[in-house]
Amino acid sequence: MKNPPLLSIVVPVYNEEAVLLQCYRRLAEVSSDLDAEILFVDDGSRDHSAAILDGLAQRDPRVKVLLLTRNFGHQAAVTAGLHHACGQAVVVIDADLQDPPELITEFLRRWQQGYDVVYGIRTVRSGESWFKRASAHWFYRILRRLSDVDIPLDVGDFRLLSRPVVDVINAMPEHHRFLRGMAAWTGFRQTGVPYVRQPRAAGHSKYPWRRMWRLSVDALTGFTVAPLRIGTRLALLVAVIAAIFSVWLIVQKMTHPANLVLGWTSLMVTVLWLGALQLGVIGMVGEYVGRIAEEARGRPLYVIGRTVNLEPAESIPPGRRSMPGSGR
Ligand code: UDP
Ligand code: MG
């Protein structure tokens, strides 16, 4: 079999006929001196994208094309690309040229310095709506607060992943995928390269707010169980209020019985304590649901960075099995 290439460039494509040729040209240019493959994943496009990709693959043997039967969504398309990419390093880039392909050279340099995940940090997002920028800004900050994983801020899927990282991500069977978080989750050394996000070269965004919403829910549910713990926290709060209120009411009842309407004291005390009890039980259920969610994701329990004087056991999750620096 032919040796695997050094670099795979994975490009998800959904109805991108307007930019595909331009995209290919820029990618071919940056990778012309490299041992690289360009893997386009057509995510069920309904325009002429597939035909254009066929043409490109005929002319350039470095172009590989994977066509999905229907539109499975951006994250699924990138996942398919990661499964089929053979490179020692894999770069994921959108087809619309919002992320400059020329940055790949810098990504490769960082990778050769020993980083396993190199992502682009969007310093400026031009050509995107105020709503998209603001929601992304706040969303990433909230997610980072809630999650234990070190998910970098203002970062998209434009990134380089080393082979060990791709292997670990491929071994994560979860269905609701948030690849940015998954790459961070693997725990390998990561670094960022700042860049200015351009407006789309042509065509329009395939991420309406509905899809953005779904992606954020996937990110939150995939990387934090914090919302499920709200029940327990609220229960504690209500219990404290109930305790203070009960004492106050009882003292009032004894000192100024005439001031209080008959039955109000017992009613309030019962309602508050029942509220606390119910929230507490919901919190308990939440803890179980959180654990079920974590089990259901089926992620590896740990990832091995490297070993000394020890061969990793065969049944362990994949990760960096080879010695550091190999394959570079
Ligand atoms: N994309 C895809 N499947 C989809 C939606 C988008 O493969 O269901 C691709 C799209 O062709 C592009 C990339 O994912 O290459 C990012 O999409 P888009 O530029 O529309 O998102 P935005 O940059 O507006 O967030
Ligand atoms: Mg885009």
Coordinates of N, CA and C and ligand atoms in Angstrom, one line a residue, residues 16 94-99 122 128 132 197-201 204-207, ligand 2:
E16 N -21.9 24.2 -2.2 CA -20.9 25.3 -2.3 C -20.4 25.4 -3.7
D94 N -13.3 25.0 6.3 CA -14.5 25.1 5.6 C -14.3 25.4 4.1
A95 N -15.3 25.1 3.3 CA -15.1 25.3 1.8 C -15.3 26.8 1.5
D96 N -15.8 27.6 2.3 CA -16.2 29.0 1.9 C -15.1 30.0 2.0
L97 N -13.9 29.6 2.3 CA -12.7 30.5 2.4 C -12.8 31.6 3.4
Q98 N -13.7 31.3 4.4 CA -13.7 32.3 5.5 C -12.4 32.2 6.3
D99 N -11.9 31.0 6.3 CA -10.6 30.7 7.0 C -9.5 30.6 6.0
R122 N -10.2 33.3 16.1 CA -10.8 34.4 15.3 C -10.7 35.7 16.1
E128 N -20.0 38.9 9.3 CA -21.0 38.1 10.0 C -21.9 39.0 10.8
K132 N -24.8 36.8 15.3 CA -23.9 35.6 15.2 C -22.7 35.9 16.1
R197 N -11.1 36.4 10.5 CA -12.1 35.6 9.8 C -12.7 36.5 8.7
Q198 N -12.6 36.0 7.5 CA -13.1 36.8 6.3 C -14.6 36.6 6.1
P199 N -15.2 37.5 5.3 CA -16.6 37.1 4.9 C -16.5 35.9 3.9
R200 N -17.6 35.3 3.8 CA -17.7 34.2 2.8 C -17.2 34.6 1.4
A201 N -16.5 33.8 0.7 CA -16.1 34.2 -0.7 C -17.3 34.3 -1.6
H204 N -24.1 31.5 0.6 CA -24.5 32.0 1.9 C -24.3 31.0 3.0
S205 N -24.4 31.4 4.3 CA -24.2 30.5 5.4 C -25.2 29.4 5.4
K206 N -24.7 28.2 5.7 CA -25.6 27.0 5.9 C -25.8 26.8 7.4
Y207 N -25.5 27.7 8.2 CA -25.7 27.6 9.6 C -26.8 28.6 10.1
Ligands
MG2 MG -18.7 29.8 6.7

